[in-house]
GROMACS .gro file of C-alpha atoms in nm:
model
  490
    1MET     CA    1  12.131 -11.333   2.470
    2GLU     CA    2  12.394 -11.128   2.648
    3GLN     CA    3  12.549 -10.855   2.436
    4VAL     CA    4  12.906 -10.728   2.423
    5THR     CA    5  12.929 -10.386   2.585
    6ALA     CA    6  13.204 -10.138   2.665
    7ALA     CA    7  13.221 -10.300   3.010
    8THR     CA    8  13.289 -10.637   2.844
    9LEU     CA    9  13.583 -10.491   2.660
   10LYS     CA   10  13.728 -10.344   2.980
   11GLN     CA   11  13.730 -10.690   3.140
   12ALA     CA   12  13.976 -10.820   2.878
   13GLY     CA   13  14.317 -10.825   3.035
   14LYS     CA   14  14.477 -11.012   2.746
   15VAL     CA   15  14.395 -11.061   2.378
   16ILE     CA   16  14.577 -11.366   2.240
   17ALA     CA   17  14.562 -11.465   1.874
   18VAL     CA   18  14.647 -11.793   1.703
   19HIS     CA   19  14.863 -11.771   1.389
   20LEU     CA   20  14.733 -12.062   1.179
   21ALA     CA   21  14.445 -12.278   1.295
   22TYR     CA   22  14.231 -12.378   0.994
   23GLN     CA   23  14.339 -12.634   0.738
   24SER     CA   24  14.194 -12.422   0.456
   25ARG     CA   25  14.413 -12.127   0.558
   26ALA     CA   26  14.720 -12.350   0.599
   27GLU     CA   27  14.672 -12.486   0.248
   28GLN     CA   28  14.638 -12.132   0.115
   29ARG     CA   29  14.961 -12.034   0.291
   30GLY     CA   30  15.143 -12.348   0.181
   31ARG     CA   31  15.243 -12.464   0.530
   32THR     CA   32  15.076 -12.661   0.808
   33PRO     CA   33  15.213 -12.609   1.159
   34ALA     CA   34  15.265 -12.910   1.385
   35LYS     CA   35  15.169 -12.715   1.699
   36PRO     CA   36  14.981 -12.390   1.758
   37SER     CA   37  15.166 -12.059   1.793
   38TYR     CA   38  15.041 -11.723   1.912
   39PHE     CA   39  15.084 -11.347   1.925
   40LEU     CA   40  14.937 -11.075   2.149
   41LYS     CA   41  14.714 -10.785   2.056
   42ALA     CA   42  14.664 -10.481   2.276
   43SER     CA   43  14.335 -10.481   2.467
   44SER     CA   44  14.292 -10.123   2.344
   45SER     CA   45  14.244 -10.268   1.995
   46LEU     CA   46  13.903 -10.404   2.098
   47SER     CA   47  13.597 -10.227   1.958
   48LEU     CA   48  13.220 -10.280   1.946
   49SER     CA   49  13.000 -10.374   1.654
   50GLY     CA   50  12.908 -10.065   1.453
   51SER     CA   51  13.244  -9.898   1.511
   52ALA     CA   52  13.458  -9.759   1.231
   53ILE     CA   53  13.815  -9.871   1.173
   54GLU     CA   54  14.076  -9.636   1.028
   55ARG     CA   55  14.313  -9.750   0.759
   56PRO     CA   56  14.625  -9.559   0.868
   57ALA     CA   57  14.743  -9.282   0.638
   58GLY     CA   58  15.002  -9.408   0.394
   59CYS     CA   59  14.893  -9.772   0.429
   60GLU     CA   60  14.729  -9.973   0.152
   61LEU     CA   61  14.700 -10.324   0.296
   62LEU     CA   62  14.438 -10.334   0.571
   63ALA     CA   63  14.343 -10.703   0.587
   64TYR     CA   64  14.036 -10.852   0.755
   65GLU     CA   65  14.021 -11.195   0.920
   66GLY     CA   66  13.685 -11.322   1.042
   67GLU     CA   67  13.735 -11.536   1.352
   68ILE     CA   68  13.568 -11.714   1.640
   69ALA     CA   69  13.664 -11.553   1.969
   70LEU     CA   70  13.665 -11.735   2.302
   71VAL     CA   71  13.601 -11.539   2.621
   72ILE     CA   72  13.752 -11.702   2.929
   73GLY     CA   73  13.493 -11.747   3.205
   74LYS     CA   74  13.694 -11.923   3.474
   75ALA     CA   75  14.066 -11.887   3.547
   76ALA     CA   76  14.273 -12.154   3.374
   77ARG     CA   77  14.624 -12.260   3.476
   78ARG     CA   78  14.771 -12.593   3.366
   79VAL     CA   79  14.433 -12.730   3.270
   80SER     CA   80  14.396 -13.060   3.086
   81LEU     CA   81  14.261 -13.109   2.735
   82GLU     CA   82  13.957 -13.279   2.885
   83ASN     CA   83  13.873 -12.989   3.117
   84ALA     CA   84  13.982 -12.694   2.903
   85TRP     CA   85  13.641 -12.612   2.750
   86GLN     CA   86  13.492 -12.573   3.099
   87HIS     CA   87  13.704 -12.261   3.140
   88VAL     CA   88  13.553 -12.088   2.836
   89GLY     CA   89  13.259 -11.867   2.930
   90HIS     CA   90  13.134 -11.742   2.594
   91VAL     CA   91  13.190 -11.758   2.220
   92THR     CA   92  13.150 -11.461   1.988
   93ALA     CA   93  13.260 -11.317   1.654
   94SER     CA   94  13.571 -11.110   1.598
   95ASN     CA   95  13.769 -10.952   1.317
   96ASP     CA   96  14.148 -10.973   1.351
   97LEU     CA   97  14.236 -10.667   1.144
   98GLY     CA   98  14.592 -10.572   1.060
   99VAL     CA   99  14.801 -10.365   0.818
  100TYR     CA  100  15.061 -10.559   0.621
  101ASP     CA  101  15.242 -10.232   0.546
  102LEU     CA  102  15.388 -10.239   0.900
  103LYS     CA  103  15.459 -10.611   0.942
  104TYR     CA  104  15.821 -10.572   0.830
  105ALA     CA  105  15.893 -10.350   1.130
  106ASP     CA  106  15.725 -10.580   1.385
  107LYS     CA  107  15.976 -10.861   1.327
  108GLY     CA  108  15.706 -11.120   1.390
  109SER     CA  109  15.547 -10.959   1.696
  110ASN     CA  110  15.252 -10.794   1.511
  111VAL     CA  111  15.259 -10.518   1.774
  112ARG     CA  112  15.195 -10.221   1.544
  113SER     CA  113  15.045 -10.400   1.246
  114LYS     CA  114  14.771 -10.566   1.453
  115SER     CA  115  14.720 -10.352   1.764
  116GLY     CA  116  14.586 -10.026   1.627
  117ASP     CA  117  14.287  -9.875   1.803
  118GLY     CA  118  13.975 -10.060   1.693
  119PHE     CA  119  14.167 -10.334   1.513
  120THR     CA  120  13.981 -10.609   1.702
  121PRO     CA  121  13.605 -10.563   1.655
  122PHE     CA  122  13.424 -10.800   1.887
  123GLY     CA  123  13.062 -10.919   1.931
  124PRO     CA  124  12.780 -10.833   1.909
  125GLY     CA  125  12.622 -11.129   2.094
  126LEU     CA  126  12.782 -11.368   2.342
  127ILE     CA  127  12.691 -11.736   2.303
  128PRO     CA  128  12.731 -11.935   2.628
  129ALA     CA  129  13.006 -12.190   2.570
  130ALA     CA  130  12.815 -12.450   2.772
  131ASP     CA  131  12.529 -12.437   2.517
  132VAL     CA  132  12.734 -12.533   2.209
  133ASP     CA  133  12.957 -12.809   2.078
  134PRO     CA  134  13.296 -12.644   2.009
  135ALA     CA  135  13.342 -12.879   1.712
  136ALA     CA  136  13.017 -12.764   1.551
  137LEU     CA  137  13.056 -12.387   1.519
  138ARG     CA  138  13.064 -12.187   1.198
  139VAL     CA  139  13.227 -11.854   1.107
  140ARG     CA  140  13.132 -11.642   0.806
  141THR     CA  141  13.257 -11.307   0.675
  142TRP     CA  142  13.092 -11.068   0.430
  143VAL     CA  143  13.239 -10.762   0.258
  144ASN     CA  144  12.975 -10.522   0.124
  145GLY     CA  145  12.719 -10.803   0.144
  146ARG     CA  146  12.927 -11.060  -0.045
  147LEU     CA  147  13.021 -11.379   0.140
  148VAL     CA  148  13.403 -11.407   0.134
  149GLN     CA  149  13.485 -11.651   0.417
  150GLU     CA  150  13.303 -11.956   0.547
  151ASP     CA  151  13.428 -12.252   0.748
  152THR     CA  152  13.339 -12.464   1.046
  153THR     CA  153  13.537 -12.577   1.345
  154ALA     CA  154  13.546 -12.923   1.188
  155GLY     CA  155  13.820 -12.770   0.969
  156LEU     CA  156  14.044 -12.671   1.261
  157ILE     CA  157  14.398 -12.804   1.280
  158PHE     CA  158  14.397 -12.744   1.656
  159PRO     CA  159  14.070 -12.784   1.853
  160PHE     CA  160  13.977 -12.509   2.096
  161SER     CA  161  14.050 -12.733   2.396
  162GLN     CA  162  14.410 -12.774   2.278
  163ILE     CA  163  14.455 -12.399   2.238
  164VAL     CA  164  14.319 -12.322   2.587
  165ALA     CA  165  14.515 -12.601   2.753
  166ASP     CA  166  14.835 -12.509   2.571
  167LEU     CA  167  14.819 -12.142   2.665
  168SER     CA  168  14.742 -12.231   3.027
  169GLN     CA  169  15.067 -12.425   3.059
  170LEU     CA  170  15.267 -12.104   3.101
  171MET     CA  171  15.018 -11.830   3.180
  172THR     CA  172  14.701 -11.794   3.379
  173LEU     CA  173  14.404 -11.721   3.157
  174GLU     CA  174  14.189 -11.482   3.356
  175PRO     CA  175  13.813 -11.427   3.329
  176GLY     CA  176  13.749 -11.180   3.048
  177ASP     CA  177  14.063 -11.271   2.853
  178ILE     CA  178  13.998 -11.318   2.481
  179ILE     CA  179  14.146 -11.578   2.248
  180LEU     CA  180  14.117 -11.518   1.872
  181THR     CA  181  14.122 -11.869   1.728
  182GLY     CA  182  14.249 -11.806   1.375
  183THR     CA  183  14.087 -11.735   1.041
  184PRO     CA  184  13.993 -11.971   0.757
  185ALA     CA  185  14.085 -11.918   0.392
  186GLY     CA  186  13.944 -11.612   0.218
  187SER     CA  187  14.102 -11.329   0.418
  188SER     CA  188  14.182 -11.034   0.196
  189VAL     CA  189  14.215 -10.655   0.185
  190ALA     CA  190  13.948 -10.400   0.275
  191VAL     CA  191  13.948 -10.040   0.152
  192PRO     CA  192  13.784  -9.723   0.281
  193GLY     CA  193  13.410  -9.740   0.218
  194ASP     CA  194  13.389 -10.117   0.275
  195LEU     CA  195  13.156 -10.269   0.532
  196ILE     CA  196  13.290 -10.591   0.688
  197GLU     CA  197  13.054 -10.826   0.871
  198VAL     CA  198  13.142 -11.139   1.069
  199GLU     CA  199  12.900 -11.388   1.223
  200VAL     CA  200  12.958 -11.695   1.438
  201ASP     CA  201  12.676 -11.943   1.482
  202ALA     CA  202  12.597 -12.295   1.597
  203PRO     CA  203  12.362 -12.417   1.323
  204GLY     CA  204  12.267 -12.732   1.511
  205ALA     CA  205  12.174 -12.536   1.825
  206GLY     CA  206  12.007 -12.243   1.651
  207LEU     CA  207  12.235 -11.990   1.819
  208SER     CA  208  12.408 -11.692   1.658
  209THR     CA  209  12.614 -11.394   1.764
  210GLY     CA  210  12.446 -11.177   1.504
  211ARG     CA  211  12.659 -10.987   1.255
  212LEU     CA  212  12.958 -10.792   1.380
  213ARG     CA  213  12.968 -10.481   1.160
  214THR     CA  214  13.276 -10.267   1.098
  215ALA     CA  215  13.304  -9.980   0.851
  216VAL     CA  216  13.644  -9.893   0.702
  217VAL     CA  217  13.738  -9.525   0.682
  218GLN     CA  218  14.054  -9.351   0.571
  219GLY     CA  219  14.283  -9.214   0.840
  220SER     CA  220  14.437  -8.871   0.786
  221ALA     CA  221  14.709  -8.852   1.053
  222GLU     CA  222  15.045  -8.937   0.896
  223LEU     CA  223  15.277  -9.165   1.091
  224ALA     CA  224  15.571  -8.966   1.229
  225ASP     CA  225  15.916  -9.034   1.089
  226PHE     CA  226  16.061  -9.110   1.434
  227GLY     CA  227  15.899  -9.454   1.396
  228ASN     CA  228  15.891  -9.703   1.111
  229GLY     CA  229  15.662  -9.590   0.834
  230PRO     CA  230  15.446  -9.795   0.598
  231LYS     CA  231  15.632 -10.008   0.345
  232ALA     CA  232  15.484 -10.282   0.127
  233THR     CA  233  15.641 -10.519  -0.122
  234ASP     CA  234  15.465 -10.721  -0.390
  235ALA     CA  235  15.509 -11.025  -0.164
  236ASP     CA  236  15.322 -10.836   0.111
  237ARG     CA  237  15.049 -10.748  -0.137
  238GLU     CA  238  15.013 -11.107  -0.248
  239ASP     CA  239  14.992 -11.226   0.114
  240ALA     CA  240  14.742 -10.960   0.215
  241TRP     CA  241  14.511 -11.003  -0.085
  242GLY     CA  242  14.542 -11.380  -0.084
  243SER     CA  243  14.691 -11.423  -0.433
  244ALA     CA  244  14.891 -11.238  -0.696
  245GLU     CA  245  14.583 -11.220  -0.917
  246ALA     CA  246  14.368 -11.066  -0.643
  247ALA     CA  247  14.645 -10.814  -0.574
  248GLY     CA  248  14.646 -10.710  -0.940
  249LEU     CA  249  15.008 -10.810  -0.983
  250ALA     CA  250  15.139 -10.914  -1.320
  251PRO     CA  251  15.190 -11.290  -1.347
  252GLN     CA  252  15.535 -11.383  -1.224
  253GLY     CA  253  15.791 -11.572  -1.426
  254LEU     CA  254  15.838 -11.623  -1.796
  255SER     CA  255  15.563 -11.612  -2.051
  256ALA     CA  256  15.500 -11.948  -2.214
  257GLU     CA  257  15.620 -11.811  -2.549
  258LEU     CA  258  15.948 -11.671  -2.415
  259LYS     CA  259  16.014 -11.997  -2.230
  260ARG     CA  260  15.951 -12.188  -2.554
  261LYS     CA  261  16.198 -11.970  -2.739
  262LEU     CA  262  16.470 -11.999  -2.475
  263THR     CA  263  16.442 -12.377  -2.449
  264SER     CA  264  16.433 -12.426  -2.827
  265VAL     CA  265  16.801 -12.333  -2.851
  266GLY     CA  266  17.114 -12.439  -2.667
  267THR     CA  267  17.297 -12.241  -2.402
  268ALA     CA  268  17.601 -12.230  -2.632
  269THR     CA  269  17.400 -12.031  -2.885
  270LEU     CA  270  17.246 -11.810  -2.617
  271SER     CA  271  17.595 -11.745  -2.479
  272ALA     CA  272  17.711 -11.625  -2.822
  273GLN     CA  273  17.421 -11.381  -2.840
  274LEU     CA  274  17.494 -11.250  -2.490
  275ARG     CA  275  17.857 -11.201  -2.588
  276LYS     CA  276  17.746 -10.989  -2.886
  277LEU     CA  277  17.569 -10.765  -2.635
  278GLY     CA  278  17.884 -10.734  -2.424
  279LEU     CA  279  17.788 -10.983  -2.152
  280ASN     CA  280  18.069 -11.233  -2.101
  281ASN     CA  281  18.034 -11.298  -1.727
  282VAL     CA  282  17.691 -11.457  -1.714
  283SER     CA  283  17.768 -11.829  -1.691
  284ILE     CA  284  17.728 -12.026  -1.368
  285ASP     CA  285  18.038 -12.243  -1.379
  286GLY     CA  286  18.145 -12.578  -1.235
  287LEU     CA  287  17.803 -12.740  -1.194
  288LYS     CA  288  17.655 -13.061  -1.332
  289SER     CA  289  17.290 -13.154  -1.379
  290THR     CA  290  17.096 -13.450  -1.245
  291ARG     CA  291  16.897 -13.441  -1.570
  292PRO     CA  292  17.142 -13.326  -1.843
  293GLU     CA  293  16.899 -13.426  -2.117
  294LEU     CA  294  16.657 -13.152  -2.008
  295ARG     CA  295  16.664 -12.784  -2.105
  296ILE     CA  296  16.523 -12.547  -1.845
  297ALA     CA  297  16.431 -12.181  -1.836
  298GLY     CA  298  16.284 -12.001  -1.538
  299THR     CA  299  16.292 -11.700  -1.310
  300ALA     CA  300  16.554 -11.678  -1.036
  301ARG     CA  301  16.468 -11.687  -0.667
  302THR     CA  302  16.779 -11.659  -0.452
  303LEU     CA  303  16.903 -11.800  -0.121
  304ARG     CA  304  17.232 -11.716   0.049
  305TYR     CA  305  17.419 -11.942   0.290
  306VAL     CA  306  17.688 -11.806   0.519
  307PRO     CA  307  17.965 -12.013   0.680
  308ASN     CA  308  17.848 -12.208   0.982
  309ARG     CA  309  17.900 -12.053   1.323
  310GLU     CA  310  17.747 -12.263   1.596
  311ASP     CA  311  17.581 -11.986   1.796
  312LEU     CA  312  17.425 -11.837   1.482
  313PHE     CA  313  17.312 -12.173   1.353
  314LYS     CA  314  17.107 -12.212   1.671
  315THR     CA  315  16.916 -11.893   1.592
  316HIS     CA  316  16.896 -11.918   1.211
  317GLY     CA  317  16.950 -12.279   1.112
  318GLY     CA  318  16.671 -12.466   1.284
  319GLY     CA  319  16.297 -12.471   1.245
  320PHE     CA  320  16.129 -12.298   0.952
  321ASN     CA  321  16.455 -12.139   0.840
  322ALA     CA  322  16.531 -11.931   0.530
  323GLN     CA  323  16.598 -12.242   0.320
  324LYS     CA  324  16.264 -12.401   0.406
  325ARG     CA  325  16.074 -12.074   0.377
  326ILE     CA  326  16.188 -11.998   0.023
  327ILE     CA  327  16.136 -12.355  -0.096
  328ASN     CA  328  15.787 -12.343   0.048
  329ASP     CA  329  15.728 -12.013  -0.134
  330LEU     CA  330  15.840 -12.117  -0.483
  331ASN     CA  331  15.599 -12.077  -0.772
  332ASP     CA  332  15.558 -12.233  -1.115
  333GLY     CA  333  15.867 -12.173  -1.326
  334ASP     CA  334  16.092 -12.047  -1.047
  335VAL     CA  335  16.456 -12.153  -1.038
  336LEU     CA  336  16.598 -12.161  -0.687
  337VAL     CA  337  16.959 -12.039  -0.707
  338MET     CA  338  17.170 -12.088  -0.393
  339GLU     CA  339  17.496 -11.922  -0.299
  340ALA     CA  340  17.705 -12.176  -0.112
  341ARG     CA  341  18.048 -12.018  -0.177
  342GLY     CA  342  18.149 -12.315  -0.394
  343GLU     CA  343  18.166 -12.528  -0.078
  344PRO     CA  344  18.080 -12.891  -0.167
  345GLY     CA  345  18.158 -13.031   0.179
  346THR     CA  346  17.795 -13.064   0.288
  347GLY     CA  347  17.451 -13.085   0.138
  348THR     CA  348  17.263 -12.765   0.059
  349VAL     CA  349  16.945 -12.954  -0.035
  350GLY     CA  350  16.825 -13.314  -0.004
  351ASP     CA  351  16.550 -13.531  -0.142
  352ILE     CA  352  16.260 -13.405   0.074
  353LEU     CA  353  16.312 -13.035   0.009
  354ALA     CA  354  16.393 -13.097  -0.358
  355LEU     CA  355  16.065 -13.287  -0.385
  356ARG     CA  356  15.885 -12.995  -0.218
  357ALA     CA  357  16.038 -12.757  -0.474
  358GLN     CA  358  15.914 -12.981  -0.756
  359VAL     CA  359  15.565 -12.999  -0.605
  360ARG     CA  360  15.562 -12.618  -0.585
  361GLY     CA  361  15.632 -12.608  -0.962
  362ALA     CA  362  15.998 -12.506  -0.960
  363ALA     CA  363  16.178 -12.542  -1.292
  364ALA     CA  364  16.512 -12.632  -1.129
  365ILE     CA  365  16.739 -12.600  -0.827
  366VAL     CA  366  17.086 -12.451  -0.876
  367THR     CA  367  17.353 -12.465  -0.606
  368ASP     CA  368  17.728 -12.419  -0.612
  369GLY     CA  369  17.742 -12.645  -0.306
  370GLY     CA  370  17.676 -13.012  -0.244
  371VAL     CA  371  17.358 -13.219  -0.262
  372ARG     CA  372  17.250 -13.499  -0.030
  373ASP     CA  373  17.045 -13.802  -0.137
  374VAL     CA  374  17.168 -13.757  -0.492
  375ALA     CA  375  17.008 -14.074  -0.628
  376ALA     CA  376  16.666 -13.966  -0.504
  377VAL     CA  377  16.715 -13.608  -0.621
  378ALA     CA  378  16.823 -13.734  -0.964
  379ALA     CA  379  16.507 -13.944  -0.987
  380LEU     CA  380  16.289 -13.631  -0.975
  381ASP     CA  381  16.145 -13.482  -1.291
  382MET     CA  382  16.296 -13.145  -1.197
  383PRO     CA  383  16.673 -13.112  -1.259
  384THR     CA  384  16.914 -13.000  -0.992
  385PHE     CA  385  17.246 -12.838  -1.088
  386PHE     CA  386  17.517 -12.891  -0.825
  387THR     CA  387  17.891 -12.929  -0.764
  388GLY     CA  388  17.895 -13.276  -0.609
  389ALA     CA  389  17.735 -13.523  -0.373
  390HIS     CA  390  17.791 -13.516   0.003
  391PRO     CA  391  17.615 -13.703   0.284
  392ALA     CA  392  17.646 -13.435   0.555
  393VAL     CA  393  17.355 -13.220   0.665
  394LEU     CA  394  17.336 -12.844   0.616
  395GLY     CA  395  17.482 -12.735   0.951
  396ARG     CA  396  17.824 -12.887   0.888
  397LYS     CA  397  17.928 -12.594   0.669
  398HIS     CA  398  17.636 -12.358   0.611
  399ILE     CA  399  17.371 -12.143   0.776
  400PRO     CA  400  17.070 -12.051   0.559
  401TRP     CA  401  17.076 -11.674   0.605
  402ASP     CA  402  16.862 -11.464   0.372
  403THR     CA  403  16.655 -11.481   0.055
  404ASP     CA  404  16.561 -11.289  -0.258
  405LEU     CA  405  16.870 -11.072  -0.275
  406THR     CA  406  17.162 -11.040  -0.515
  407ILE     CA  407  17.396 -11.336  -0.473
  408SER     CA  408  17.698 -11.505  -0.631
  409CYS     CA  409  17.665 -11.860  -0.763
  410GLY     CA  410  17.931 -12.043  -0.959
  411GLY     CA  411  18.115 -11.719  -1.024
  412ALA     CA  412  17.812 -11.536  -1.163
  413THR     CA  413  17.603 -11.261  -1.010
  414VAL     CA  414  17.236 -11.355  -0.987
  415GLN     CA  415  16.951 -11.121  -0.895
  416PRO     CA  416  16.594 -11.220  -0.811
  417GLY     CA  417  16.395 -11.209  -1.134
  418ASP     CA  418  16.690 -11.287  -1.360
  419ILE     CA  419  16.621 -11.554  -1.618
  420ILE     CA  420  16.812 -11.878  -1.570
  421VAL     CA  421  16.859 -12.109  -1.869
  422GLY     CA  422  17.033 -12.444  -1.845
  423ASP     CA  423  17.112 -12.761  -2.039
  424SER     CA  424  17.389 -13.019  -2.065
  425ASP     CA  425  17.640 -12.744  -2.156
  426GLY     CA  426  17.577 -12.539  -1.843
  427LEU     CA  427  17.379 -12.248  -1.700
  428LEU     CA  428  17.337 -11.886  -1.807
  429VAL     CA  429  17.199 -11.580  -1.632
  430ILE     CA  430  17.003 -11.356  -1.872
  431PRO     CA  431  16.886 -11.007  -1.771
  432PRO     CA  432  16.507 -11.001  -1.820
  433SER     CA  433  16.522 -10.685  -2.030
  434LEU     CA  434  16.742 -10.863  -2.286
  435ALA     CA  435  16.571 -11.202  -2.289
  436GLU     CA  436  16.352 -11.152  -2.597
  437GLU     CA  437  16.639 -11.007  -2.799
  438VAL     CA  438  16.876 -11.285  -2.695
  439ALA     CA  439  16.620 -11.558  -2.766
  440ASP     CA  440  16.530 -11.423  -3.110
  441GLY     CA  441  16.897 -11.380  -3.199
  442ALA     CA  442  16.977 -11.735  -3.087
  443ILE     CA  443  16.688 -11.879  -3.288
  444ALA     CA  444  16.811 -11.698  -3.600
  445GLN     CA  445  17.168 -11.811  -3.532
  446GLU     CA  446  17.072 -12.179  -3.499
  447HIS     CA  447  16.877 -12.158  -3.825
  448GLU     CA  448  17.191 -12.031  -3.996
  449GLU     CA  449  17.398 -12.303  -3.833
  450THR     CA  450  17.157 -12.568  -3.957
  451PHE     CA  451  17.230 -12.445  -4.310
  452ILE     CA  452  17.605 -12.432  -4.245
  453ALA     CA  453  17.609 -12.788  -4.103
  454GLU     CA  454  17.420 -12.912  -4.406
  455LYS     CA  455  17.673 -12.753  -4.642
  456VAL     CA  456  17.972 -12.882  -4.444
  457GLY     CA  457  17.815 -13.227  -4.457
  458GLU     CA  458  17.802 -13.197  -4.835
  459GLY     CA  459  18.182 -13.149  -4.840
  460ASN     CA  460  18.215 -12.770  -4.842
  461SER     CA  461  18.509 -12.606  -4.666
  462VAL     CA  462  18.434 -12.397  -4.360
  463GLU     CA  463  18.641 -12.113  -4.507
  464GLY     CA  464  18.398 -11.834  -4.589
  465LEU     CA  465  18.110 -12.052  -4.473
  466TYR     CA  466  18.161 -12.044  -4.098
  467PRO     CA  467  18.111 -11.755  -4.046
  468MET     CA  468  17.936 -11.685  -4.376
  469ASN     CA  469  18.072 -11.435  -4.621
  470ALA     CA  470  17.850 -11.235  -4.855
  471ALA     CA  471  17.827 -11.513  -5.114
  472TRP     CA  472  17.721 -11.773  -4.862
  473LYS     CA  473  17.475 -11.532  -4.701
  474ALA     CA  474  17.305 -11.492  -5.038
  475LYS     CA  475  17.281 -11.871  -5.072
  476PHE     CA  476  17.146 -11.894  -4.717
  477ALA     CA  477  16.872 -11.644  -4.803
  478GLU     CA  478  16.766 -11.861  -5.098
  479TRP     CA  479  16.772 -12.174  -4.878
  480ALA     CA  480  16.575 -12.006  -4.598
  481ALA     CA  481  16.296 -11.916  -4.841
  482THR     CA  482  16.217 -12.287  -4.871
  483HIS     CA  483  16.331 -12.393  -4.522
  484PRO     CA  484  16.139 -12.185  -4.268
  485ASN     CA  485  16.279 -12.172  -3.918
  486PRO     CA  486  16.058 -12.402  -3.704
  487ALA     CA  487  16.181 -12.251  -3.376
  488ALA     CA  488  16.064 -11.906  -3.487
  489GLN     CA  489  15.704 -12.027  -3.510
  490PRO     CA  490  15.489 -11.987  -3.197
   0.00000   0.00000   0.00000
C-alpha cells in the first residue's frame, strides 16, 4: 500500500474541513445542520505519522478529532453527486487538532486555533478510493491505548459524494487537495504526554491505513501580546472536553435541595427576606405566567434583543442566531431571561422554540416582550412569563443580539447565574450567594405565619400577633415544639 510521505504533503494545495458530518457528533452538540459547511486549514498544518504536536504555551484545550481524509485524485469542478467519488484518489486517516483557547479570536474562521504547525497529522497509509465502498468505512481513535472514538460512514449526515460535489460547485478541487470529513462523537482534550492514534479501515475489504500516531508535547514559546492570546471560558472547556463532567466543572444550576427549599415557599415570603437584607429592586415586574399554578426556581441564562434595524437584522437576525443558539444550549434547570425593553409589539419566542427549551430541560422562559402562539406555549409543561400575546415574528421589533451578559428584564437587573424564582405572585432575582440564607429565612417565616394564621382563625386580634411580640413568640416556641416545620425537612 502506498504510504504518505513528505512529498504527499507538499502536493496538498488546499486542506478543507467539514464542521459537522456525523449524526453522533451532531447529537452531542445538540444541533443537526441541514447542509454541510466548511472551514480551511493551512497546508503547513499537515504532518506525518510519528510527528509530535505542540500544545501552545498558555493553552489548556488542545482537542483531537479523529477523521477520515479524502485525497483528491482528479480535478473536480461542478461535478455531479453520481460522479463525485470518481474524483477521489485515496482515503486515509487524519487528526483535526485545534486549540479552543484561541477560537474566540478566530470569529468562526478557525485560522489560528486549527492551523498551527503539525495540527493536521495525516496517514500513514493511503487506501485507493476505487477499492472501497465510501459508505462502509470506519474511523477509530485511541488515546494512550484506550479507544475513545469509533463510528462508520453509515452514520454520516452528508455522504462523501455530497461533500465533494458541493465544494466543487464554487472551487476547483485539485489533485492532492485534502478534505477532512468531520469527526464522530468522542472528541476530547489531549495533554502533554498523551499519544493519539487514528485508524481508518474498510472492514469488508480488509484494508486499513494503519495507525496514525501523534505525540503531544508542551510548547515553550509564549504567544506575543501583539496578537490575541489564549483565553478559555467554562463553556469552551465543556465544548472541548465533550461535557461539563469530563471538564471537571462543578454541576451547573441549583442543587436539588436548594431548589426544593425555594419552591416550598412563595415569592411574597422570599421578597420579605430579600428586603431584610436590603434588596428591594429584585422583582421582575409586569409579567404573567402561562402556568400560574406552578412554582419555579432555576439558574438564569440571558439573551438581549436590540431594536430592529433592517441592515443589522440581515446580519444578526437570520439563521442560527443568538436566540436559537442560547435556546439550543440550555441545560436542566436553566431559566432563559430575555431583555426585550418591555416591548410587547412582537413575539420574542413562539411554540417551536419554547418546546425546544422544554426539551432541553429549561425550568422556564422569562421575557418582558411578547409571545407568539400563546395557546401552544401555554400547553407546555414549562411555564413562560411574558407581557402579552402578539402574532408578529421577531424581526418586526427586535434583533437577537447577544447572550449570557448582564441584562434588564421587567425593571430588574439579571446576571447569568442569578437564581430566578417565580409563582403566581411574580418573579424574583436572588443573588446566588444569598440563596441559602433567603430560603432558610423564608421557610422559618412561613412556619411562623402558619401559627399566626391559626391563631387569627381562632379569633385572636392581629395586634401584637402580626408581627409577634415577646408573649406571642413564647407561645409560638411552645407550638413549634409539637408542630415541626415540614418545609425545613430535606
